[in-house]
Short mmCIF file of C-alpha atoms and ligand atoms in Angstrom, two decimals:
data_model
loop_
_atom_site.label_atom_id
_atom_site.label_comp_id
_atom_site.label_asym_id
_atom_site.label_seq_id
_atom_site.Cartn_x
_atom_site.Cartn_y
_atom_site.Cartn_z
CA MET A 1 -0.22 0.08 0.07
CA PRO A 2 1.94 3.51 -0.78
CA ASP A 3 2.18 5.80 2.15
CA HIS A 4 -0.27 7.68 1.77
CA GLU A 5 -3.29 5.60 1.60
CA ARG A 6 -1.77 4.34 5.41
CA HIS A 7 -1.41 7.77 6.54
CA PRO A 8 -4.28 8.05 9.64
CA PHE A 9 -3.95 12.05 8.90
CA LEU A 10 -5.13 12.42 5.17
CA HIS A 11 -7.09 15.08 4.22
CA GLY A 12 -9.20 14.98 1.63
CA LEU A 13 -9.06 18.88 0.18
CA SER A 14 -11.03 18.67 -2.37
CA LYS A 15 -15.03 19.15 -2.82
CA HIS A 16 -17.34 16.62 -4.51
CA ARG A 17 -16.66 16.19 -8.17
CA GLY A 18 -19.38 15.27 -9.82
CA ALA A 19 -20.29 17.16 -13.10
CA PRO A 20 -24.27 17.31 -14.23
CA PRO A 21 -24.59 15.21 -17.56
CA THR A 22 -22.38 16.48 -20.59
CA VAL A 23 -22.07 17.14 -23.82
CA VAL A 24 -18.09 18.28 -24.35
CA VAL A 25 -17.94 19.83 -28.44
CA ILE A 26 -14.29 20.53 -29.69
CA PHE A 27 -14.20 23.07 -31.73
CA GLY A 28 -10.61 21.94 -33.93
CA ALA A 29 -11.81 18.25 -33.53
CA SER A 30 -8.81 17.05 -36.27
CA GLY A 31 -6.16 19.30 -34.55
CA ASP A 32 -3.08 18.23 -32.70
CA LEU A 33 -4.18 18.95 -29.26
CA THR A 34 -7.39 17.87 -30.03
CA ALA A 35 -5.81 14.04 -30.79
CA ARG A 36 -2.61 14.41 -28.03
CA LYS A 37 -4.37 15.62 -25.02
CA LEU A 38 -8.21 15.69 -25.47
CA ILE A 39 -9.11 12.85 -26.54
CA PRO A 40 -7.11 10.71 -24.15
CA ALA A 41 -7.77 12.68 -21.28
CA ILE A 42 -11.47 12.35 -21.34
CA TYR A 43 -10.39 8.16 -22.33
CA ASN A 44 -9.05 8.64 -18.94
CA LEU A 45 -11.68 10.38 -17.36
CA ALA A 46 -13.88 7.38 -18.08
CA LEU A 47 -11.52 5.19 -17.20
CA ASP A 48 -11.61 6.45 -13.88
CA GLY A 49 -15.02 6.72 -13.72
CA LEU A 50 -15.51 10.69 -13.49
CA LEU A 51 -17.52 11.37 -16.97
CA PRO A 52 -20.66 12.04 -15.92
CA ALA A 53 -23.70 10.12 -17.12
CA ASP A 54 -25.12 10.88 -20.37
CA PHE A 55 -21.78 11.91 -21.50
CA HIS A 56 -21.79 12.62 -25.18
CA LEU A 57 -18.47 14.35 -26.93
CA ILE A 58 -18.77 16.03 -30.51
CA GLY A 59 -16.27 16.69 -33.04
CA TYR A 60 -16.85 19.93 -34.78
CA GLY A 61 -14.90 20.67 -37.54
CA ARG A 62 -14.49 21.73 -41.43
CA LYS A 63 -13.77 18.36 -43.07
CA ALA A 64 -17.11 16.38 -43.45
CA ILE A 65 -16.51 13.42 -41.96
CA PRO A 66 -19.08 10.64 -40.80
CA ASP A 67 -18.85 9.39 -36.90
CA GLU A 68 -17.73 6.12 -37.49
CA GLU A 69 -14.44 7.70 -38.57
CA PHE A 70 -14.47 10.28 -36.11
CA GLN A 71 -14.80 7.07 -33.53
CA ARG A 72 -11.98 5.26 -35.46
CA ASP A 73 -9.45 8.65 -35.26
CA ALA A 74 -10.11 8.74 -31.48
CA ALA A 75 -9.42 5.43 -31.12
CA ALA A 76 -5.86 6.21 -32.53
CA ALA A 77 -5.21 8.88 -30.85
CA ILE A 78 -5.80 7.40 -27.40
CA ARG A 79 -3.50 4.15 -28.64
CA GLU A 80 -1.22 6.49 -29.09
CA PHE A 81 -1.01 9.12 -26.81
CA SER A 82 -2.95 8.16 -23.51
CA ARG A 83 -1.10 7.47 -20.51
CA ARG A 84 -2.88 4.56 -20.04
CA GLU A 85 -3.76 1.60 -22.66
CA LEU A 86 -7.26 1.10 -24.32
CA LYS A 87 -9.33 -0.63 -22.99
CA ASP A 88 -12.01 -2.27 -25.27
CA GLU A 89 -15.34 -2.17 -22.73
CA ILE A 90 -14.44 0.96 -21.45
CA TRP A 91 -14.01 2.63 -25.39
CA ALA A 92 -17.16 0.30 -26.13
CA GLY A 93 -19.01 2.64 -23.90
CA LEU A 94 -17.95 5.77 -25.16
CA ALA A 95 -17.28 4.97 -28.57
CA PRO A 96 -20.82 5.26 -30.08
CA ARG A 97 -21.44 8.48 -27.58
CA THR A 98 -18.52 9.99 -29.62
CA LEU A 99 -20.17 11.81 -32.41
CA TYR A 100 -19.41 15.00 -35.02
CA VAL A 101 -20.61 17.75 -37.32
CA SER A 102 -19.51 19.46 -39.70
CA GLY A 103 -19.17 23.22 -41.18
CA GLY A 104 -17.41 26.30 -40.79
CA TYR A 105 -16.48 28.63 -38.11
CA ASP A 106 -18.00 31.28 -39.60
CA GLU A 107 -21.21 29.11 -40.85
CA LEU A 108 -24.16 30.12 -38.29
CA ALA A 109 -26.20 27.44 -40.22
CA ALA A 110 -24.30 24.75 -39.24
CA PHE A 111 -24.01 25.77 -35.85
CA GLU A 112 -27.89 25.63 -35.90
CA ARG A 113 -27.59 22.03 -36.98
CA LEU A 114 -25.55 21.68 -34.06
CA ALA A 115 -27.60 22.90 -31.57
CA ALA A 116 -30.66 20.28 -33.38
CA ARG A 117 -28.11 17.42 -32.57
CA ILE A 118 -27.61 18.45 -29.16
CA ALA A 119 -31.25 19.00 -28.66
CA GLY A 120 -32.08 15.69 -29.81
CA LEU A 121 -29.54 14.09 -27.70
CA GLU A 122 -31.62 15.69 -24.72
CA LYS A 123 -34.62 13.98 -26.09
CA ARG A 124 -32.99 10.31 -26.54
CA VAL A 125 -31.60 11.02 -23.16
CA GLY A 126 -34.91 12.76 -21.54
CA GLN A 127 -33.28 15.04 -19.85
CA GLU A 128 -31.33 18.57 -19.90
CA LEU A 129 -27.20 18.32 -20.72
CA GLN A 130 -24.97 20.63 -20.06
CA THR A 131 -22.73 21.90 -23.40
CA LEU A 132 -19.27 22.25 -22.64
CA PHE A 133 -17.90 23.74 -25.81
CA TYR A 134 -13.73 23.75 -26.32
CA VAL A 135 -12.60 25.96 -28.60
CA SER A 136 -9.07 24.65 -29.60
CA THR A 137 -8.83 26.23 -32.91
CA PRO A 138 -6.22 28.58 -34.55
CA PRO A 139 -6.99 32.01 -32.61
CA SER A 140 -8.30 33.49 -36.05
CA VAL A 141 -11.34 31.99 -35.59
CA PHE A 142 -12.03 32.44 -32.35
CA ALA A 143 -14.01 35.18 -32.54
CA PRO A 144 -16.08 33.84 -35.33
CA ILE A 145 -16.91 30.20 -33.07
CA ILE A 146 -17.45 32.49 -29.67
CA ARG A 147 -20.24 34.98 -31.93
CA ASN A 148 -22.16 32.41 -33.50
CA LEU A 149 -22.25 30.34 -29.79
CA GLY A 150 -23.93 33.75 -29.43
CA ALA A 151 -26.55 33.91 -32.24
CA SER A 152 -27.55 30.24 -32.34
CA GLY A 153 -28.70 30.33 -28.80
CA LEU A 154 -26.22 27.60 -28.17
CA ALA A 155 -23.93 30.01 -25.32
CA SER A 156 -27.13 30.73 -23.79
CA ARG A 157 -28.37 27.44 -22.50
CA TYR A 158 -29.69 26.88 -19.24
CA VAL A 159 -27.91 30.31 -18.24
CA GLY A 160 -27.90 30.80 -14.41
CA GLN A 161 -28.22 27.52 -13.69
CA PRO A 162 -25.47 24.95 -12.83
CA HIS A 163 -25.21 23.26 -15.89
CA GLN A 164 -25.46 26.83 -17.99
CA SER A 165 -23.43 26.46 -20.95
CA LYS A 166 -19.58 26.86 -20.51
CA VAL A 167 -16.32 27.53 -23.01
CA ILE A 168 -12.88 26.77 -22.79
CA ILE A 169 -10.34 28.88 -24.29
CA GLU A 170 -7.29 27.41 -25.26
CA LYS A 171 -4.34 29.89 -25.88
CA PRO A 172 -2.83 32.03 -27.62
CA PHE A 173 -5.56 34.20 -25.94
CA GLY A 174 -4.25 37.68 -27.74
CA LYS A 175 -0.95 38.61 -28.65
CA ASP A 176 -0.72 41.42 -27.06
CA LEU A 177 -2.82 43.67 -24.86
CA ALA A 178 -5.14 44.94 -27.47
CA SER A 179 -5.86 41.79 -28.92
CA ALA A 180 -6.35 40.28 -25.46
CA ARG A 181 -8.50 43.37 -24.43
CA GLU A 182 -10.50 42.63 -27.97
CA LEU A 183 -10.97 39.23 -27.04
CA ASN A 184 -11.98 39.68 -23.77
CA ARG A 185 -14.96 42.00 -25.41
CA VAL A 186 -15.80 39.37 -27.47
CA ILE A 187 -16.27 36.75 -25.04
CA THR A 188 -18.03 38.70 -22.32
CA SER A 189 -20.37 40.15 -25.10
CA VAL A 190 -21.81 36.52 -25.22
CA PHE A 191 -21.12 34.51 -22.04
CA ALA A 192 -20.91 36.29 -18.51
CA GLU A 193 -17.37 35.59 -16.57
CA SER A 194 -18.75 32.03 -15.00
CA GLN A 195 -19.34 30.53 -18.06
CA VAL A 196 -16.23 30.81 -19.58
CA PHE A 197 -12.52 28.95 -18.83
CA ARG A 198 -9.35 30.06 -20.41
CA ILE A 199 -6.43 27.22 -20.24
CA ASP A 200 -3.31 27.78 -18.80
CA HIS A 201 -2.04 23.61 -18.85
CA TYR A 202 1.09 24.75 -16.58
CA LEU A 203 -2.71 24.96 -13.85
CA GLY A 204 -3.57 21.29 -14.37
CA LYS A 205 -0.10 19.97 -13.77
CA GLU A 206 0.03 18.26 -10.46
CA THR A 207 3.28 19.73 -9.16
CA VAL A 208 1.34 23.34 -9.57
CA GLN A 209 -1.49 22.12 -7.94
CA ASP A 210 0.69 21.45 -5.17
CA LEU A 211 2.18 24.82 -4.75
CA LEU A 212 -0.59 26.15 -3.08
CA VAL A 213 -0.77 23.33 -1.09
CA GLN A 214 2.71 23.48 0.24
CA ARG A 215 2.37 27.11 0.78
CA PHE A 216 -0.64 26.73 3.07
CA ALA A 217 -0.85 23.67 4.11
CA ASN A 218 2.50 23.60 6.18
CA ALA A 219 2.84 26.10 8.78
CA ILE A 220 7.11 26.10 8.90
CA PHE A 221 7.62 28.60 5.53
CA GLU A 222 4.86 31.72 5.54
CA PRO A 223 7.04 32.71 8.45
CA LEU A 224 10.24 32.98 6.01
CA TRP A 225 8.64 33.89 2.51
CA ASN A 226 9.04 37.53 2.53
CA ARG A 227 12.29 39.90 2.37
CA ASN A 228 13.70 39.47 5.36
CA PHE A 229 14.22 35.87 4.50
CA VAL A 230 14.32 35.28 0.94
CA ASP A 231 16.97 36.81 -0.97
CA HIS A 232 15.61 36.22 -4.53
CA VAL A 233 13.83 33.36 -6.86
CA GLN A 234 14.88 32.10 -9.39
CA ILE A 235 11.34 30.56 -11.86
CA THR A 236 13.26 28.30 -15.08
CA VAL A 237 11.07 26.65 -17.66
CA ALA A 238 13.42 24.73 -19.98
CA GLU A 239 12.54 22.52 -23.25
CA GLU A 240 15.20 20.39 -24.78
CA VAL A 241 12.74 20.33 -28.08
CA GLY A 242 13.15 23.03 -30.73
CA VAL A 243 11.18 24.62 -32.95
CA GLY A 244 10.62 21.48 -35.23
CA THR A 245 7.61 21.86 -37.62
CA ARG A 246 5.79 24.82 -35.92
CA ALA A 247 7.93 27.85 -37.22
CA GLY A 248 4.54 28.90 -38.68
CA TYR A 249 2.83 29.40 -35.56
CA TYR A 250 6.36 30.09 -33.46
CA GLU A 251 7.42 32.45 -35.95
CA GLN A 252 4.53 34.78 -34.99
CA SER A 253 4.99 33.94 -30.65
CA GLY A 254 8.52 33.57 -29.90
CA ALA A 255 9.40 32.39 -26.08
CA LEU A 256 7.49 35.54 -24.38
CA ARG A 257 4.44 35.67 -25.61
CA ASP A 258 4.39 31.49 -26.03
CA MET A 259 5.90 30.84 -22.31
CA ILE A 260 6.44 33.92 -20.14
CA GLN A 261 3.61 35.69 -20.57
CA ASN A 262 1.39 32.77 -19.36
CA HIS A 263 3.23 29.50 -18.04
CA THR A 264 5.70 31.49 -16.08
CA MET A 265 3.64 34.05 -14.88
CA GLN A 266 1.40 31.55 -13.55
CA LEU A 267 4.38 29.78 -11.53
CA LEU A 268 5.26 33.33 -10.23
CA ALA A 269 1.63 34.44 -9.32
CA LEU A 270 1.20 31.23 -7.17
CA THR A 271 4.30 31.46 -5.75
CA ALA A 272 4.80 35.22 -4.40
CA MET A 273 0.60 35.90 -3.97
CA GLU A 274 -0.79 36.61 -0.59
CA PRO A 275 -2.24 33.70 0.96
CA PRO A 276 -6.29 33.23 0.01
CA VAL A 277 -9.13 33.76 2.31
CA SER A 278 -10.92 30.78 0.71
CA LEU A 279 -9.79 27.90 -2.22
CA ASP A 280 -12.62 29.38 -4.19
CA ALA A 281 -11.56 30.47 -7.69
CA GLU A 282 -12.41 33.74 -7.16
CA SER A 283 -9.96 34.35 -3.78
CA ILE A 284 -7.42 32.97 -5.56
CA ARG A 285 -7.59 34.35 -8.52
CA ASP A 286 -7.86 37.84 -6.59
CA GLU A 287 -4.88 37.60 -4.51
CA LYS A 288 -2.80 36.05 -8.10
CA VAL A 289 -4.17 39.87 -9.95
CA LYS A 290 -2.77 41.82 -6.82
CA LEU A 291 0.27 40.08 -7.46
CA LEU A 292 0.60 41.00 -11.00
CA GLN A 293 -0.28 44.70 -10.54
CA ALA A 294 2.12 45.13 -7.95
CA ILE A 295 5.06 43.98 -10.48
CA GLN A 296 6.92 46.86 -11.52
CA PRO A 297 7.42 48.05 -15.09
CA LEU A 298 10.75 46.79 -16.12
CA ARG A 299 13.60 48.72 -17.73
CA LEU A 300 14.52 47.89 -21.63
CA ASP A 301 16.70 49.92 -22.13
CA GLY A 302 20.63 50.28 -21.63
CA ALA A 303 23.06 48.57 -18.70
CA ALA A 304 20.13 48.49 -16.17
CA SER A 305 17.92 46.49 -18.75
CA ASP A 306 15.88 43.96 -16.82
CA VAL A 307 14.99 41.94 -20.07
CA ALA A 308 17.56 39.29 -22.17
CA ARG A 309 16.35 37.50 -25.53
CA ALA A 310 18.16 35.48 -27.23
CA GLN A 311 17.90 32.72 -30.49
CA TYR A 312 19.80 29.00 -30.02
CA THR A 313 22.49 28.65 -32.53
CA ALA A 314 23.45 24.61 -33.70
CA GLY A 315 24.75 22.72 -31.23
CA LEU A 316 24.82 19.60 -29.17
CA LEU A 317 22.22 18.38 -27.48
CA GLY A 318 22.37 14.64 -25.62
CA GLY A 319 25.65 14.53 -27.70
CA LYS A 320 23.67 14.65 -31.01
CA PRO A 321 24.28 18.00 -33.12
CA VAL A 322 21.19 19.63 -33.29
CA PRO A 323 20.26 22.93 -36.22
CA GLY A 324 20.49 26.72 -34.85
CA TYR A 325 16.89 28.53 -35.45
CA MET A 326 17.38 30.50 -38.48
CA GLN A 327 18.25 26.97 -39.90
CA GLU A 328 14.61 25.52 -39.04
CA PRO A 329 12.44 24.74 -41.70
CA ASP A 330 9.88 28.34 -42.22
CA VAL A 331 12.04 30.37 -40.21
CA ALA A 332 12.46 33.92 -41.81
CA ALA A 333 15.56 34.49 -42.90
CA ASP A 334 15.60 37.78 -40.95
CA SER A 335 13.84 36.04 -38.12
CA SER A 336 14.42 38.24 -34.53
CA THR A 337 12.15 35.39 -33.15
CA GLU A 338 13.43 35.09 -29.85
CA THR A 339 13.63 31.26 -28.85
CA PHE A 340 15.00 32.67 -25.18
CA ALA A 341 13.36 35.02 -22.96
CA ALA A 342 14.82 36.38 -19.20
CA LEU A 343 13.62 38.80 -17.32
CA ARG A 344 14.38 40.12 -14.00
CA LEU A 345 11.08 41.80 -11.85
CA GLN A 346 10.28 43.41 -8.55
CA ILE A 347 7.75 43.17 -7.15
CA ASN A 348 6.34 46.07 -4.99
CA ASN A 349 4.64 45.10 -2.15
CA TRP A 350 5.65 44.49 1.53
CA ARG A 351 6.61 41.03 1.28
CA TRP A 352 8.86 41.00 -1.16
CA HIS A 353 10.05 44.52 -1.92
CA GLY A 354 13.72 44.55 -2.59
CA VAL A 355 13.56 40.89 -3.92
CA PRO A 356 14.59 40.31 -7.57
CA PHE A 357 12.29 37.36 -8.84
CA TYR A 358 14.09 35.94 -12.24
CA LEU A 359 12.29 34.46 -14.60
CA ARG A 360 14.00 32.73 -18.12
CA SER A 361 12.62 29.90 -20.69
CA GLY A 362 13.65 28.81 -23.64
CA LYS A 363 13.66 25.85 -26.52
CA ARG A 364 17.07 24.00 -26.75
CA MET A 365 17.90 24.25 -23.54
CA ALA A 366 20.45 21.39 -21.98
CA ARG A 367 17.60 19.52 -20.46
CA ARG A 368 13.76 19.47 -19.93
CA VAL A 369 13.18 21.01 -16.91
CA THR A 370 10.89 23.44 -15.11
CA GLU A 371 11.96 24.46 -10.99
CA ILE A 372 10.90 27.44 -8.58
CA ALA A 373 13.64 27.65 -6.63
CA VAL A 374 13.32 30.10 -3.63
CA ARG A 375 16.92 31.34 -1.96
CA PHE A 376 16.85 32.08 1.47
CA LYS A 377 19.85 34.05 2.82
CA ARG A 378 22.60 33.24 4.36
CA ALA A 379 23.26 32.16 7.66
CA PRO A 380 25.29 35.30 9.30
CA GLY A 381 29.70 34.56 9.32
CA ASN A 382 30.27 31.21 9.02
CA LEU A 383 30.74 29.63 13.04
CA PHE A 384 32.49 26.78 11.36
CA ALA A 385 35.03 28.07 9.42
CA ASP A 386 38.36 30.38 10.83
CA SER A 387 37.54 33.13 8.72
CA ASP A 388 34.41 34.48 6.60
CA ARG A 389 36.14 33.74 3.54
CA PHE A 390 34.50 30.78 3.13
CA GLN A 391 30.95 31.24 3.04
CA LEU A 392 28.03 28.50 4.22
CA ALA A 393 25.77 27.45 1.45
CA ALA A 394 22.43 29.51 1.36
CA ASN A 395 19.47 27.16 2.00
CA THR A 396 17.38 26.67 -1.30
CA LEU A 397 13.72 25.69 -1.71
CA ALA A 398 13.09 24.09 -5.06
CA PHE A 399 10.18 22.95 -6.58
CA GLN A 400 10.57 20.86 -9.50
CA ILE A 401 7.61 21.22 -11.25
CA GLN A 402 8.52 18.46 -14.53
CA PRO A 403 9.87 16.19 -14.95
CA ASP A 404 11.52 14.07 -11.87
CA GLU A 405 8.11 15.94 -10.12
CA GLY A 406 9.76 16.74 -6.30
CA MET A 407 10.76 19.07 -3.91
CA SER A 408 14.07 19.75 -2.55
CA MET A 409 16.11 21.92 0.10
CA ILE A 410 19.91 22.83 0.46
CA LEU A 411 20.76 22.74 3.99
CA ASN A 412 24.43 23.30 5.09
CA ALA A 413 25.64 19.34 7.07
CA LYS A 414 28.45 18.09 9.26
CA ILE A 415 30.62 15.76 7.21
CA PRO A 416 30.92 12.76 9.26
CA GLY A 417 34.69 12.98 10.97
CA LEU A 418 37.15 14.11 13.59
CA GLU A 419 37.24 17.77 12.36
CA THR A 420 33.51 20.36 12.33
CA ARG A 421 34.04 20.64 8.23
CA THR A 422 30.40 21.02 6.23
CA GLN A 423 28.93 20.45 2.79
CA PRO A 424 25.79 21.48 1.43
CA VAL A 425 23.91 18.51 1.21
CA LYS A 426 19.76 17.75 -0.38
CA MET A 427 16.82 17.15 1.20
CA ASN A 428 14.88 14.85 -1.88
CA PHE A 429 11.16 14.39 -1.89
CA ARG A 430 9.50 12.72 -5.13
CA TYR A 431 6.18 11.94 -5.73
CA ALA A 432 6.50 9.57 -7.83
CA THR A 433 8.68 7.46 -5.17
CA THR A 434 5.82 8.31 -2.05
CA PHE A 435 2.73 8.59 -4.61
CA GLY A 436 3.62 6.34 -7.53
CA SER A 437 3.90 7.60 -11.28
CA ASN A 438 1.00 7.80 -12.98
CA THR A 439 -0.54 11.20 -11.93
CA PRO A 440 -3.28 12.57 -14.16
CA GLU A 441 -2.34 14.76 -16.63
CA ALA A 442 -2.96 18.50 -16.76
CA TYR A 443 -6.15 17.64 -19.37
CA GLU A 444 -7.80 15.57 -17.10
CA ARG A 445 -8.14 17.63 -14.65
CA LEU A 446 -9.13 21.00 -16.74
CA VAL A 447 -11.53 19.61 -18.26
CA LEU A 448 -12.70 18.17 -15.39
CA ASP A 449 -12.60 21.15 -13.51
CA ALA A 450 -14.96 23.08 -16.56
CA MET A 451 -17.65 20.13 -16.45
CA ILE A 452 -17.70 21.08 -12.68
CA GLY A 453 -17.83 25.20 -13.03
CA ASP A 454 -15.21 24.95 -10.87
CA GLY A 455 -12.52 28.00 -12.53
CA THR A 456 -10.18 27.78 -9.87
CA LEU A 457 -7.56 26.41 -12.85
CA PHE A 458 -8.28 28.73 -15.06
CA ILE A 459 -7.34 32.46 -16.10
CA ARG A 460 -10.15 35.28 -14.94
CA GLY A 461 -10.03 37.91 -17.76
CA ASP A 462 -8.41 40.61 -15.57
CA GLU A 463 -5.67 38.33 -14.85
CA THR A 464 -5.11 37.60 -18.78
CA GLU A 465 -5.11 41.61 -19.35
CA ARG A 466 -2.51 42.27 -16.77
CA SER A 467 0.23 39.87 -17.86
CA TRP A 468 -0.26 41.09 -20.98
CA GLN A 469 -0.13 44.71 -19.92
CA LEU A 470 3.58 43.77 -18.09
CA VAL A 471 4.92 42.10 -21.29
CA THR A 472 3.91 44.42 -24.40
CA PRO A 473 5.89 46.96 -23.83
CA ILE A 474 8.24 44.46 -24.00
CA LEU A 475 7.52 43.04 -27.43
CA GLU A 476 6.88 46.52 -28.98
CA HIS A 477 11.02 47.74 -27.80
CA TRP A 478 12.01 44.24 -29.15
CA LYS A 479 10.28 44.74 -32.31
CA GLN A 480 11.42 48.07 -33.09
CA GLU A 481 14.94 46.42 -32.19
CA LYS A 482 14.87 43.77 -34.78
CA ARG A 483 17.61 41.55 -34.50
CA ALA A 484 19.80 43.83 -32.58
CA GLY A 485 20.25 43.15 -28.89
CA LEU A 486 19.44 39.79 -29.75
CA ASP A 487 21.67 37.27 -28.13
CA ALA A 488 22.72 34.08 -29.17
CA TYR A 489 23.46 30.43 -26.85
CA SER A 490 24.17 27.23 -28.36
CA ALA A 491 21.65 24.77 -28.28
CA GLY A 492 22.10 22.84 -25.06
CA SER A 493 23.12 25.14 -23.51
CA TRP A 494 21.75 26.82 -20.62
CA GLY A 495 21.04 30.51 -22.19
CA PRO A 496 22.80 33.10 -23.26
CA LYS A 497 24.87 35.31 -21.55
CA SER A 498 22.74 38.59 -21.66
CA ALA A 499 20.67 36.35 -19.17
CA ALA A 500 23.73 35.53 -16.50
CA ASP A 501 24.86 39.46 -16.67
CA LEU A 502 20.87 39.91 -15.13
CA LEU A 503 21.50 38.22 -12.27
CA ALA A 504 25.66 39.06 -11.92
CA ALA A 505 24.21 43.30 -11.49
CA HIS A 506 22.91 41.64 -8.36
CA GLY A 507 25.60 39.32 -7.16
CA HIS A 508 23.34 36.61 -7.95
CA VAL A 509 23.45 33.19 -10.86
CA TRP A 510 21.47 30.66 -12.44
CA ARG A 511 21.33 27.52 -10.84
CA GLU A 512 21.86 24.37 -12.76
CA PRO A 513 18.36 22.80 -12.27
C1 BG6 B 1 3.35 25.17 -24.74
C2 BG6 B 1 4.14 25.89 -25.74
O1 BG6 B 1 1.99 25.60 -24.24
O2 BG6 B 1 3.52 25.06 -23.87
C3 BG6 B 1 4.82 25.02 -26.62
O3 BG6 B 1 3.00 26.30 -27.01
C4 BG6 B 1 5.60 24.33 -25.36
O4 BG6 B 1 5.97 25.89 -27.24
C5 BG6 B 1 4.60 23.71 -24.71
O5 BG6 B 1 6.97 23.11 -25.68
C6 BG6 B 1 5.13 22.52 -22.75
O6 BG6 B 1 4.46 22.60 -22.10
P1 BG6 B 1 5.16 21.12 -21.10
O7 BG6 B 1 3.82 21.22 -20.51
O8 BG6 B 1 5.17 19.89 -22.60
O9 BG6 B 1 6.00 21.90 -20.51
#
């Protein structure tokens, strides 16, 4: 029996997790995300008995195909991408409830056909069904889909009741502050905020959820979690993958939009926000917004600049040569798209005044790792050495978000022996060791939460706008600079010199996680 099941002091934090009878409609049914993440997530929820009674899935796409073909594609996606194998008896229950509707995204008549099909399902099962629309298309058709959900009446089904229509919006949510505001305007002209679920899949990761538990279920951290004890914080989201075949998207995006504005800022907000008054969605999101509001505008010019950006050049990854960004397919000859970005942030509130927060994210870095490292101030002097020249190591608490999920703490310990000599040691906790390794994927949790109507792990409209407000001046500055000021780093390294300089200015260095 795993440890946690034996433990007499287990406390369940979760509420009752029953979803009402639901039809999930995926716009962008033939897309990559649908096959890799959404269908496997729904299958795994079925396997765990977490789908509501009378659950149906409708794929919606431009391609005209019969239900059976969509069912075959779905089964193939589960075989290829699910974390657990396709079990015939589970699929036999789900397959007949997996349907398909074809139509354009700006074609109202097709949305009316969709509405008629849903009404037909309701009639057949003899009860009202919640509709959850998952917008997983390219962003150019987000607005027409939302408008047609409004015009066809699909958006206003059972409004004001727990099983009111809901909509999940995939990323990218805008490309700057103006476009994010405009998208919010379109969405809120059709849906109430309580119906809207803006995805950031990092919030669905187990370890990201555990951040809140670590911070607020353990009394030892809170007294230290401030400028009196914390020296600085480093958040790293490093990927080994390059841009691959995604240059068409990535050239318009870059690391700041793709990773920093959303995922990395969310990690920052959860790490640094004040304790919420309760665990409900609004309390947590209020605290995140307050934290984002306290971040000071960044300096963009000159030696004191708080930002760095770079592109990877050819290098070695895992001993194998890989090309540079400029040699990847579909990258413009004069591309100034950054594949790495780093920021130095100051949070101007009582808790964090004067504590630098460093954020970095890049593709083709030395190792895939996402980590939040809280570096505490050193013990004063060094009782254990003849001279203060030999500094004790600073204590560091690191949350390893992925892979090899866990937490570690660097402490100073006595090296066994007759002399008193110290050495930094690492205290380690690994989720896989304690809990086993088959944890749910982010999308399983997020789809279930949206079906239940729990927005805690989704981004509120004001939150996304505040985050865009912070990064938009940087984007504009880089656009003007073009390639001037764009640094380089070898694929397989930990990033460019300019990122190291951001820390060096304060006497800090990046950890090698
Ligand atoms: C996506 C980005 O949001 O996150 C990708 O668009 C990136 O570029 C991906 O690779 C990383 O997600 P994960 O869950 O693999 O860390």
